[in-house]
CSV table of C-alpha atoms in Angstrom, one decimal:
chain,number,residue,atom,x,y,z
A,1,UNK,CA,18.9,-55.2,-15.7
A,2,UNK,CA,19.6,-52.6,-13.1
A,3,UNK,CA,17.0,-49.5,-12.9
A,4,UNK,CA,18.8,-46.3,-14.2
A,5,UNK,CA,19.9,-43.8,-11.4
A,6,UNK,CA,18.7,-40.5,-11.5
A,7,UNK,CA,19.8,-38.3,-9.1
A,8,UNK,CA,19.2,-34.3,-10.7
A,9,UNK,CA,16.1,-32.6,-10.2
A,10,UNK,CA,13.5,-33.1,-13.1
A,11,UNK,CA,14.0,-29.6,-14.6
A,12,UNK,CA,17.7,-30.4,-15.1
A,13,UNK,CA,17.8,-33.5,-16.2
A,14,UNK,CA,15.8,-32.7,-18.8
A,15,UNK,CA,17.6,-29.7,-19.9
A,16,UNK,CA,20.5,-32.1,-20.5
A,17,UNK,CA,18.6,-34.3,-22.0
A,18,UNK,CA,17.5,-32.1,-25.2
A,19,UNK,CA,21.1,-31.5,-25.2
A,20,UNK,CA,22.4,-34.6,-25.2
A,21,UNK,CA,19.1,-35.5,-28.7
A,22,UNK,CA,20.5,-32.1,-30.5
A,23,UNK,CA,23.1,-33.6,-32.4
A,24,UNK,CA,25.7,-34.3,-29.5
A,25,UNK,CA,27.7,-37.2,-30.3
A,26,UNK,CA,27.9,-40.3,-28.1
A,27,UNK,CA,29.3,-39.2,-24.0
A,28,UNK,CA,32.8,-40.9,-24.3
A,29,UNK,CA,33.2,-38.7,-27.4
A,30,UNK,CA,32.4,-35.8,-26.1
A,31,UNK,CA,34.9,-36.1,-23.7
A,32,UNK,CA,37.9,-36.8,-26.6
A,33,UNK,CA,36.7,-33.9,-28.4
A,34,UNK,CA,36.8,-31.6,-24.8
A,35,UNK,CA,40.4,-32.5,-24.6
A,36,UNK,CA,41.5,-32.6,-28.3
A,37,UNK,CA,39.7,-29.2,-28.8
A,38,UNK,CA,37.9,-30.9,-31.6
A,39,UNK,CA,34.2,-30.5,-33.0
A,40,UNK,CA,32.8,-28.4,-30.8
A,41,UNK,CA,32.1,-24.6,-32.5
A,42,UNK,CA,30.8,-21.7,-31.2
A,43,UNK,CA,27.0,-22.9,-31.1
A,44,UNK,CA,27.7,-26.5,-29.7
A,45,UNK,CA,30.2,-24.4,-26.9
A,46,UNK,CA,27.3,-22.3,-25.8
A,47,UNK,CA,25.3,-25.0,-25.4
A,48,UNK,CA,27.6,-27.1,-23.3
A,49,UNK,CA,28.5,-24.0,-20.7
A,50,UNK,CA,24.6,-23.2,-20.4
A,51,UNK,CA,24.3,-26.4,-19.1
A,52,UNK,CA,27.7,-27.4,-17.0
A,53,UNK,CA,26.4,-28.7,-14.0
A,54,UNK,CA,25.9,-26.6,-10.8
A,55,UNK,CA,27.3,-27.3,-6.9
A,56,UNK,CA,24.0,-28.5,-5.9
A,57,UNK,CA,24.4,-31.2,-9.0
A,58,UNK,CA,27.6,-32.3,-8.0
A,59,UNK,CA,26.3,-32.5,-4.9
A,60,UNK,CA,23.6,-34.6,-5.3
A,61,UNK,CA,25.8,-37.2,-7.6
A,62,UNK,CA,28.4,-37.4,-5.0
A,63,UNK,CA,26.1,-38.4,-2.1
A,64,UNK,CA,25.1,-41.3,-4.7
A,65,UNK,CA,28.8,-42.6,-5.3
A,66,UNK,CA,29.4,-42.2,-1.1
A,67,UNK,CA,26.2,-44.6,-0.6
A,68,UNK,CA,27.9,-47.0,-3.0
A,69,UNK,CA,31.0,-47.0,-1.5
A,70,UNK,CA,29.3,-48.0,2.0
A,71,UNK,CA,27.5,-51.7,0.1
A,72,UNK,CA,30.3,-54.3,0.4
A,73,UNK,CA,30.5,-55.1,-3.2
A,74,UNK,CA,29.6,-51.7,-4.1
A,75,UNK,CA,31.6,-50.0,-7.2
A,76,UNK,CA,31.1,-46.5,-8.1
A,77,UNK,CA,32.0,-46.7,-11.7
A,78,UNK,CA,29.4,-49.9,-11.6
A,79,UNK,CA,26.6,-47.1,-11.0
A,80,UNK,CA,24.1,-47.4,-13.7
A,81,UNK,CA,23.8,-43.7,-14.4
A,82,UNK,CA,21.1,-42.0,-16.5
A,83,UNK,CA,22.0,-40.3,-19.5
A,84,UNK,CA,21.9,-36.9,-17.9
A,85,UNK,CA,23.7,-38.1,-14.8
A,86,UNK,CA,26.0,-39.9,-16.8
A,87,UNK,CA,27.0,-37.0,-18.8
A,88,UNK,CA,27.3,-34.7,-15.4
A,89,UNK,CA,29.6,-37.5,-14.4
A,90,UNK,CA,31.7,-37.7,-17.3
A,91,UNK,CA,32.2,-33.9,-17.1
A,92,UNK,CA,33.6,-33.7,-13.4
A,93,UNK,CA,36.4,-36.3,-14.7
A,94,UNK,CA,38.0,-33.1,-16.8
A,95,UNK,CA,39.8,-31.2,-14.2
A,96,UNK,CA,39.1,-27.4,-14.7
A,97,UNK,CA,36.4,-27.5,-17.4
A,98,UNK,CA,34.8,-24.2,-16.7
A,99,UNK,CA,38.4,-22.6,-16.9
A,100,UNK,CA,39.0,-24.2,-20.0
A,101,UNK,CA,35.6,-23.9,-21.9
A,102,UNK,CA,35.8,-20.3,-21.2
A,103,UNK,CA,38.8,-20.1,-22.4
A,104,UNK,CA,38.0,-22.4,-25.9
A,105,UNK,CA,35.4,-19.3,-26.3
A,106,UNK,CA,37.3,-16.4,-26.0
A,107,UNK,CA,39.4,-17.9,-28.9
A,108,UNK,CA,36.2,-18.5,-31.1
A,109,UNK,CA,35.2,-15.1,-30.3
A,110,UNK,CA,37.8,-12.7,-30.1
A,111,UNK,CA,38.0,-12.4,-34.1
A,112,UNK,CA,34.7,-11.2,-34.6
A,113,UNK,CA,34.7,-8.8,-31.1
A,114,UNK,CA,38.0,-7.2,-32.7
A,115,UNK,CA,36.7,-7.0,-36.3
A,116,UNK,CA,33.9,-5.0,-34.9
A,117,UNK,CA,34.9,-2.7,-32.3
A,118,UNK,CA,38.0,-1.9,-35.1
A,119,UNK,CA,35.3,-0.5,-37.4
A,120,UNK,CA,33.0,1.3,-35.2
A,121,UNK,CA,36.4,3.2,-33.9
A,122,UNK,CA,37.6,3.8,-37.7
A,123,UNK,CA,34.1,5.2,-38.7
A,124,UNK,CA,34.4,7.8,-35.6
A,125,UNK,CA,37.8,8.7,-36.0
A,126,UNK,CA,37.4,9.4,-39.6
A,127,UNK,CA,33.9,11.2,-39.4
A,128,UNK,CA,35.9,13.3,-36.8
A,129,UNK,CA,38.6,14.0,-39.3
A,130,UNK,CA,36.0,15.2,-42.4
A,131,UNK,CA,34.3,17.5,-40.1
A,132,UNK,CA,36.8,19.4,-39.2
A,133,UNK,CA,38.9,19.5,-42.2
A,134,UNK,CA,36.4,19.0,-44.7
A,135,UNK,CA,36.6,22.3,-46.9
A,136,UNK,CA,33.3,22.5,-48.3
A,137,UNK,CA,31.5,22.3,-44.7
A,138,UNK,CA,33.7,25.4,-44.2
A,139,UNK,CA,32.5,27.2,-47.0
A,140,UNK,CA,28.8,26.5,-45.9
A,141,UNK,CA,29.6,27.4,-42.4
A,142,UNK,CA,31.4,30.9,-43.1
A,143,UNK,CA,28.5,31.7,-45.5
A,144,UNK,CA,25.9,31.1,-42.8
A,145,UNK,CA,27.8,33.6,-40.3
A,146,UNK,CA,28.2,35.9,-43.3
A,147,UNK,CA,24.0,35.8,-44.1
A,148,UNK,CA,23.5,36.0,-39.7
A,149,UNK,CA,25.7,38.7,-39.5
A,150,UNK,CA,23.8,40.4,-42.1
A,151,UNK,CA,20.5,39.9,-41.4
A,152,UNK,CA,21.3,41.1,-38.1
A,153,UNK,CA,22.3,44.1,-39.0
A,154,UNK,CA,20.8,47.7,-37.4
A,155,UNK,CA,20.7,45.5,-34.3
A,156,UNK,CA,24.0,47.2,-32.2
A,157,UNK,CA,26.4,44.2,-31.5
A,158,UNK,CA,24.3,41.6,-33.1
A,159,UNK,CA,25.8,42.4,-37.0
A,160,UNK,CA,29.4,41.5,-36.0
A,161,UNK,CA,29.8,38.1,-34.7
A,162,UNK,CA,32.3,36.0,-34.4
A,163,UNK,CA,30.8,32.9,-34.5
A,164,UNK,CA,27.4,30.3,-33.4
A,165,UNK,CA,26.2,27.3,-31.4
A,166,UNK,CA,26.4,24.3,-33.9
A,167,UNK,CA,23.1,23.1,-32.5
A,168,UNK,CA,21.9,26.0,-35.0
A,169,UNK,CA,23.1,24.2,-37.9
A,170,UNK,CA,20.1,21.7,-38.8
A,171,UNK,CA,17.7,24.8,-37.5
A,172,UNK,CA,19.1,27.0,-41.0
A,173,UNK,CA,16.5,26.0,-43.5
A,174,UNK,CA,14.0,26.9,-41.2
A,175,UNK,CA,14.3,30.5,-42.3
A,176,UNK,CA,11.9,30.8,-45.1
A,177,UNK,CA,11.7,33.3,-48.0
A,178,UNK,CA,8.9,35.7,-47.9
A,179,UNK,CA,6.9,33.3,-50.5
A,180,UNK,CA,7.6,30.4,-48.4
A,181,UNK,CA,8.9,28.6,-51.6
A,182,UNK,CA,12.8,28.5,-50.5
A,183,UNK,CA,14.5,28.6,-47.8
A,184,UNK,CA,17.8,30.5,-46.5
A,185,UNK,CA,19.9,26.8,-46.5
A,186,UNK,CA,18.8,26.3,-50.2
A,187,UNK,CA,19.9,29.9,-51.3
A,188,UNK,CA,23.4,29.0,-49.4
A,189,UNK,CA,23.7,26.2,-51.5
A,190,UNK,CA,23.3,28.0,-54.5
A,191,UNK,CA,25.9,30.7,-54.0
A,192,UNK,CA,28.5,27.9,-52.6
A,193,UNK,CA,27.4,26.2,-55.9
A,194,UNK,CA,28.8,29.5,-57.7
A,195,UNK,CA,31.9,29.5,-56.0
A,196,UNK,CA,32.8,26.0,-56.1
A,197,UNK,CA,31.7,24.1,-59.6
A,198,UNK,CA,31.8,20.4,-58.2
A,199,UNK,CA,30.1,21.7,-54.9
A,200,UNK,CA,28.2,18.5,-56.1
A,201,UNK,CA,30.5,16.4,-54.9
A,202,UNK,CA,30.4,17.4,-51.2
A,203,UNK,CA,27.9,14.3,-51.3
A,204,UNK,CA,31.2,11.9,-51.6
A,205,UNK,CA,33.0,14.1,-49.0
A,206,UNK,CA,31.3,12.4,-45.6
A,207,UNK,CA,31.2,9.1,-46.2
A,208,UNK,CA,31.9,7.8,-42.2
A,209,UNK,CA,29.8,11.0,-41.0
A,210,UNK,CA,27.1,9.3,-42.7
A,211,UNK,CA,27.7,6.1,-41.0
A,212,UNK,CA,28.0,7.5,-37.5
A,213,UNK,CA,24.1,6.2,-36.9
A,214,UNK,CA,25.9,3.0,-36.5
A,215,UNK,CA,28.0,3.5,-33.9
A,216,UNK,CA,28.2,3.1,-30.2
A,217,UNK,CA,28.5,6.2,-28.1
A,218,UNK,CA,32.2,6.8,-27.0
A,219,UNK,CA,31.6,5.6,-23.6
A,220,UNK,CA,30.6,1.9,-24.9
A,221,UNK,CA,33.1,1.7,-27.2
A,222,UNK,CA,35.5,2.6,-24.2
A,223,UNK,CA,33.8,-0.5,-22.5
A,224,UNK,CA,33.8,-2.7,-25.1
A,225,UNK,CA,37.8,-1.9,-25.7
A,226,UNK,CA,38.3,-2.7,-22.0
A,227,UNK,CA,36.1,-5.7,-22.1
A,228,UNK,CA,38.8,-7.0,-24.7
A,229,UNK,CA,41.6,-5.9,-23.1
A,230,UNK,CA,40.6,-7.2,-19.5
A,231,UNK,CA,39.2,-10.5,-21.2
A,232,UNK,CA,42.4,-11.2,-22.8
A,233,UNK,CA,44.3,-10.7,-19.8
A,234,UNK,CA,42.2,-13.1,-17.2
A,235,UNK,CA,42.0,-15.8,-20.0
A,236,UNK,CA,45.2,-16.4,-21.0
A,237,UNK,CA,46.1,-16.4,-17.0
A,238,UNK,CA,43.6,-18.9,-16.8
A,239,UNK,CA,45.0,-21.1,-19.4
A,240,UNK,CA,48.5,-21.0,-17.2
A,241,UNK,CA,46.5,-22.6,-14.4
A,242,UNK,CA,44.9,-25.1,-16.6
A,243,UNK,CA,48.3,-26.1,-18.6
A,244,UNK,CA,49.4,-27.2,-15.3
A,245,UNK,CA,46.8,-29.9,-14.7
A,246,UNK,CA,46.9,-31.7,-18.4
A,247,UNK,CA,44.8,-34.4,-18.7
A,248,UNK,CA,47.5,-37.4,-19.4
A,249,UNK,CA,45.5,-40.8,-19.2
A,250,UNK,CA,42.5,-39.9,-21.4
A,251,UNK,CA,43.6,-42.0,-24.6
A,252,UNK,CA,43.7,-38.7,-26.7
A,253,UNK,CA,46.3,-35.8,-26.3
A,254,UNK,CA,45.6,-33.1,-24.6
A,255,UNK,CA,45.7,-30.3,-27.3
A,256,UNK,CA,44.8,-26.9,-25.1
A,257,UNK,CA,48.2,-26.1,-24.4
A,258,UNK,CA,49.1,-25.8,-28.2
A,259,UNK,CA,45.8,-24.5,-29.2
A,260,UNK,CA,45.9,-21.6,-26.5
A,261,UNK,CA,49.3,-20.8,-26.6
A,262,UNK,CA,49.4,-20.0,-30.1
A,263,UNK,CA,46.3,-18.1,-30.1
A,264,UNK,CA,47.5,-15.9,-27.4
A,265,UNK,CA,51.1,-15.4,-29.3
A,266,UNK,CA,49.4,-14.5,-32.3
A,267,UNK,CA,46.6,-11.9,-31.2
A,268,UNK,CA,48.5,-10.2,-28.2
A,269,UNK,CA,49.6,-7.4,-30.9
A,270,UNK,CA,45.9,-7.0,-32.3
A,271,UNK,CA,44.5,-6.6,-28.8
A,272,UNK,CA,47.0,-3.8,-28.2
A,273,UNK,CA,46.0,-2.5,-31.7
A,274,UNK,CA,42.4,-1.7,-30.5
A,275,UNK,CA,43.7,0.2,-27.3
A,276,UNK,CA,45.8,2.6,-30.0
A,277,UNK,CA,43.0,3.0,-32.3
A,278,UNK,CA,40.7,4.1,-29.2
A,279,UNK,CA,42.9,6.1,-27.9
A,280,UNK,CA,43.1,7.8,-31.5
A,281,UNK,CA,39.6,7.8,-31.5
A,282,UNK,CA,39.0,9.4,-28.3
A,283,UNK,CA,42.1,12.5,-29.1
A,284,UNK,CA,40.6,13.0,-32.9
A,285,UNK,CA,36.7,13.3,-31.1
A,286,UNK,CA,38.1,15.5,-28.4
A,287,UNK,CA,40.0,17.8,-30.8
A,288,UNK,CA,36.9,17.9,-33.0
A,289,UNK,CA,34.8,19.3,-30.0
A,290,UNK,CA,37.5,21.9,-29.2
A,291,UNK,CA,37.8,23.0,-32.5
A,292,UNK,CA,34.0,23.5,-32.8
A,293,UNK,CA,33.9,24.9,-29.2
A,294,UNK,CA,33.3,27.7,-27.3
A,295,UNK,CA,36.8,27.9,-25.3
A,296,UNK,CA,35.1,27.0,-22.7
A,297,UNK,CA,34.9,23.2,-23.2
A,298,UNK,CA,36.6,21.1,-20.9
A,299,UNK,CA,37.1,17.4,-21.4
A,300,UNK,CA,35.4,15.9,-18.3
A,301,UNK,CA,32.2,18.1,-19.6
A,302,UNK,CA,32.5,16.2,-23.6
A,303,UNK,CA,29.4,16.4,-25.4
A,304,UNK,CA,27.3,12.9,-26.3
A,305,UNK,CA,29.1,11.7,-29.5
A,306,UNK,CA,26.1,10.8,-30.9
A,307,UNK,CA,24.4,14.1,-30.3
A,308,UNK,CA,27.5,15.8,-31.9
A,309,UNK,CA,28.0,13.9,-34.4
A,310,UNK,CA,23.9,13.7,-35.3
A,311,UNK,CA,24.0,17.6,-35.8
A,312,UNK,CA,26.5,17.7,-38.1
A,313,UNK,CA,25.0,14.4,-40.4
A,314,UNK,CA,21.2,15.7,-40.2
A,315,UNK,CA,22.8,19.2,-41.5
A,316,UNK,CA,25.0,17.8,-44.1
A,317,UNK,CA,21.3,15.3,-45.3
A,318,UNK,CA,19.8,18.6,-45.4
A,319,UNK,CA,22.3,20.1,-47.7
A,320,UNK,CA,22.2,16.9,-50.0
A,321,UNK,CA,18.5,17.6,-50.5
A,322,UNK,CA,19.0,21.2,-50.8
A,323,UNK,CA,20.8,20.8,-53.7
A,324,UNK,CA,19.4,21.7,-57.1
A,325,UNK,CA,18.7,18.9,-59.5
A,326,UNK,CA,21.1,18.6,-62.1
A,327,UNK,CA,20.0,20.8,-66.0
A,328,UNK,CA,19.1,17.7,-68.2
A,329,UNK,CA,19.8,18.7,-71.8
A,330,UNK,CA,16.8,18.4,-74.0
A,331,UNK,CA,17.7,17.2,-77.8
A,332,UNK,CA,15.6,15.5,-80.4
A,333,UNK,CA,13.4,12.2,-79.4
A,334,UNK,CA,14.1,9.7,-82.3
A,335,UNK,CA,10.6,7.7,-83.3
A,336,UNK,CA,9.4,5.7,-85.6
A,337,UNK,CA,7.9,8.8,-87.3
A,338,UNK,CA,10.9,10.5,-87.6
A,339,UNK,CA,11.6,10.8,-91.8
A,340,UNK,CA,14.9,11.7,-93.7
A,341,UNK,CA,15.5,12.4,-97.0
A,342,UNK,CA,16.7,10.2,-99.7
A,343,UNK,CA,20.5,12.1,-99.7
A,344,UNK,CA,20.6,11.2,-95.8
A,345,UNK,CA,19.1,7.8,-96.5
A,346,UNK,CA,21.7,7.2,-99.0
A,347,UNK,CA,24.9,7.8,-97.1
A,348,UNK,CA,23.8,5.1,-94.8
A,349,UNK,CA,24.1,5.3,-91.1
A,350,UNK,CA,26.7,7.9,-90.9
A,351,UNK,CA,24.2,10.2,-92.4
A,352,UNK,CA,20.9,9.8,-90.6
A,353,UNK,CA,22.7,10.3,-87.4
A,354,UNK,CA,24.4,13.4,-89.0
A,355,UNK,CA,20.3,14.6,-89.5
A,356,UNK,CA,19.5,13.7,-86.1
A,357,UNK,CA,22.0,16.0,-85.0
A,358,UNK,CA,21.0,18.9,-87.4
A,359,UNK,CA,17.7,18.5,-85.8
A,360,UNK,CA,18.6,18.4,-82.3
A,361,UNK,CA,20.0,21.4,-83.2
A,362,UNK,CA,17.1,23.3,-84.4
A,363,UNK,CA,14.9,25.6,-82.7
A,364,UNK,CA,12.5,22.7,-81.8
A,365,UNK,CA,15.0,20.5,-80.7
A,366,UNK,CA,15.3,22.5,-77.2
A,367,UNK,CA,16.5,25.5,-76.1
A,368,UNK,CA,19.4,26.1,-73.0
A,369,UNK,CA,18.6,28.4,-70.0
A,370,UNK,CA,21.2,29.7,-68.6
A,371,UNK,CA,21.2,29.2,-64.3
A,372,UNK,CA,22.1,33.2,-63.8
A,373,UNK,CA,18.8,34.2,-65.9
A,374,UNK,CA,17.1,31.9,-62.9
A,375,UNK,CA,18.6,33.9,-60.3
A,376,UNK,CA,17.0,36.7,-61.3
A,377,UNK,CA,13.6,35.2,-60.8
A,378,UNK,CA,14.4,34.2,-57.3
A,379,UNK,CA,12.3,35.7,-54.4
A,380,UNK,CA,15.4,36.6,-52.1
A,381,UNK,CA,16.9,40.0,-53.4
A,382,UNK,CA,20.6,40.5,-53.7
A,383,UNK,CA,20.2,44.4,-54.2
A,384,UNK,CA,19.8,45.1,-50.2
A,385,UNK,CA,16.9,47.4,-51.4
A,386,UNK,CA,14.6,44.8,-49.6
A,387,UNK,CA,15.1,41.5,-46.9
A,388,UNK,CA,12.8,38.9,-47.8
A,389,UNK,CA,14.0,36.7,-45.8
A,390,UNK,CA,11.5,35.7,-43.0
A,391,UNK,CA,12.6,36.2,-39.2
A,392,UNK,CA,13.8,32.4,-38.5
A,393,UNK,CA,15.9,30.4,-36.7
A,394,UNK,CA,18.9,33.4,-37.3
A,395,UNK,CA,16.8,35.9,-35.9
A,396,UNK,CA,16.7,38.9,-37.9
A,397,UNK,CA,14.3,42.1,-38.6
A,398,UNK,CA,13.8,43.4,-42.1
A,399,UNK,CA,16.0,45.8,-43.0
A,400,UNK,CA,13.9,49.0,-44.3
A,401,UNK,CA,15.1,51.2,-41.6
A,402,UNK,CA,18.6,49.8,-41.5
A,403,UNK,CA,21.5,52.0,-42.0
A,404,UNK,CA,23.7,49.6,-43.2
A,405,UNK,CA,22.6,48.4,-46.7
A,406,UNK,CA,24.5,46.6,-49.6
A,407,UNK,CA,24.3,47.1,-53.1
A,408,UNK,CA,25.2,43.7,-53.4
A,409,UNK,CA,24.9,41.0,-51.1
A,410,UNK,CA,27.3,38.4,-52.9
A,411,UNK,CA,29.9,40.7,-52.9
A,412,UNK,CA,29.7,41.0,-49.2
A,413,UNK,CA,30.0,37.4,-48.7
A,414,UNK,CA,33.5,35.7,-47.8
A,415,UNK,CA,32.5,32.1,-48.4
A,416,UNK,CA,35.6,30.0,-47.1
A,417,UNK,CA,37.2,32.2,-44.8
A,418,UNK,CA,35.6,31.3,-41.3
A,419,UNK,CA,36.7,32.7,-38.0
A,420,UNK,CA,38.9,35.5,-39.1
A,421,UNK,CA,39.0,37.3,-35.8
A,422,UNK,CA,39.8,33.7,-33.3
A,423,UNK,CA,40.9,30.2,-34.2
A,424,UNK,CA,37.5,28.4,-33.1
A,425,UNK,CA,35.3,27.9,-36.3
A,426,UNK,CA,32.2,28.3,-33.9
A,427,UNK,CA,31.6,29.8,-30.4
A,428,UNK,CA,28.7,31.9,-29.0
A,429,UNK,CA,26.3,34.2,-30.1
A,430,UNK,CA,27.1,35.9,-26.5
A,431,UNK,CA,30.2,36.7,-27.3
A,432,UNK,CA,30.6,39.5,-30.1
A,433,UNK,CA,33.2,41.9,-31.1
A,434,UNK,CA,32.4,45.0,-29.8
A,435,UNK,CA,31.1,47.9,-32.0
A,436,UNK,CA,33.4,49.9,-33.8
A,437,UNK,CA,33.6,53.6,-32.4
């Protein structure tokens, strides 16, 4: 027997060679299912372009077929090849197998790339949407101008503004009550609660806000759009090129032709799908930052999305946990030891759930407290007669020596209506209206 050739450097040779053990079928059936487009998935794929061979390979194996072609009898194909060698050789016979591998996985791919980039774009477009047309987030945001304004007033052009950073927003519960027990984002809560019975449900109103941790920042979704878009593009030129040298005298039919062309057909209008939704992404993110802005925004200067949108979901987790714990009714505990008289006993079950009630009812069933008795108990004061509010993240002084006092704090407040004097929701504490004369 002739002594197998080897040609490759050790290294490669057996690289290829754990290839060739990890469940790669026999070399002449490789090469049918290269050219069918058969077998091979997106694992196997990987595997095969990590280890096409390189220039210097081919070089190598060519210098061995030109010394057989010098020996008289000499026949290349009578080269006894080693398995690695063999398998380099086998692949140069496909004409334009890099071209078409890569384009094999860009088909295998594609689904998943589009199915992800799709929902990161949704999630931002949509948390963009709630933030600024959420109604409850405008209630809480009015109210927390109304309590600034306040709490600045007796400070001359401080008491009257028009609006605030939204970096301030996670920075609200910060500003304790004088007992240190509450704090001014959980007293917020509470009168938002008063005005709006299901403020509860303001947990089911930011559903992709709350998701935003998950997404890229706008810049990398804009790269991983054009990634698509380019890819697409250079792959199905590539598959022209490779249509025109079809492999015709391999014993099997050469399938990429139909295989590509259909994929391209059918995911041409997807592809331009996920330009549209960035695009809507990008306008709804952009309009979001305007609306929140300072006028003085431009869109070349675009805050981080992630920092943007991380203010408004750490303030919104704040007011989750700021909210009160729902009243849980108290009524009669049935035990063993509960007894009931013969009449009740008698009328069978209808009647001892009828005494159950009667004593559910009763003064040592429970008792109900109603939630504006509480209020009175609470250490901030609604009478203006004192400000227990603690200097915090607002800023404010108490105000004993202000001139400006209300009977009644509530009253003062108009929770919902934001911005009255410009159409910006939120600018700078800079900019004020101007005393009245």
């Amino acid at each position: 027997k002739k002594e197998k050739v080897s040609v490759l450097d050790p290294k490669v040779a057996k690289s290829v060679g754990i290839l060739l053990r990890s469940g790669m079928p026999e070399i002449n059936v490789v090469k049918e299912s290269l050219i069918s487009m058969k077998f091979f998935d997106e694992e196997r794929l990987q595997k095969l372009i990590t280890n096409l061979p390189s220039a210097d390979d081919k070089k190598q194996i060519k210098i061995r077929q030109e010394q057989e072609k010098k020996n008289p009898d000499g026949n290349v194909d009578s080269i006894n090849w080693a398995p690695p060698e063999k398998f380099f050789v086998m692949l140069g016979s496909i004409p334009m197998l890099p071209q078409r591998l890569n384009c094999w996985m860009f088909s295998l791919q594609l689904d998943e790339m589009i199915n992800s980039i799709t929902t990161e774009l949704t999630i931002i477009q949509r948390a963009c949407v709630e933030i600024q047309n959420e109604d409850r987030l405008k209630m809480l945001i009015s109210a927390i101008l109304a309590f600034g304004n306040y709490m600045n007033g007796g400070k001359k052009g401080k008491e009257r503004a028009d609006g605030f950073d939204i970096a301030l927003l996670p920075k609200v519960r910060g500003t304790k009550t004088s007992d240190k027990k509450s704090n001014l984002l959980q007293f917020i809560v509470q009168q938002c609660m008063k005005r709006d019975p299901d403020f509860r449900e303001v947990k089911k109103d930011f559903p992709n806000l709350m998701e935003t941790n998950n997404t890229p920042e706008m810049d990398e979704a804009k790269g991983s759009m054009m990634k698509i878009v380019n890819n697409f593009k250079s792959r199905q030129k590539e598959s022209e090129r490779v249509v025109k040298n079809m492999i015709t005298d391999a014993g099997v039919s050469d399938n990429f032709q139909n295989v590509m062309t259909k994929f391209f057909e059918e995911n041409k209008t997807r592809v331009e799908g996920v330009e549209k939704l960035y695009s809507k992404a990008e306008k709804s993110f952009h309009d979001v930052v305007i609306f929140f802005g300072d006028g003085q925004t431009k869109p070349k200067k675009m805050p981080k999305s992630l920092d943007f949108f991380k203010v408004f979901r750490t303030f919104m987790e704040q007011v989750f946990a700021a909210l009160p714990k729902p009243e849980r009714k108290r009524g009669a505990k049935i035990t063993s030891k509960m007894s009931f008289d013969k009449k009740a006993q008698a009328k069978g079950m209808a009647g001892i759930i009828n005494a159950i009630k009667v004593k559910s009812q009763s003064p040592k069933g429970g008792r109900k407290v109603k939630f504006s008795k509480l209020l009175k108990h609470s250490p901030i004061k609604l009478d203006g007669k004192s400000n227990p509010v603690s200097p915090g993240s607002l800023g404010s002084k108490k105000l004993k020596n202000s001139k400006k006092k209300s009977k009644n704090l509530a009253d003062k407040l108009d929770i919902g209506q934001i911005g009255t004097r410009r159409k910006s929701l939120v600018g700078s504490l800079k900019k004020r209206t101007p005393p009245r004369p």
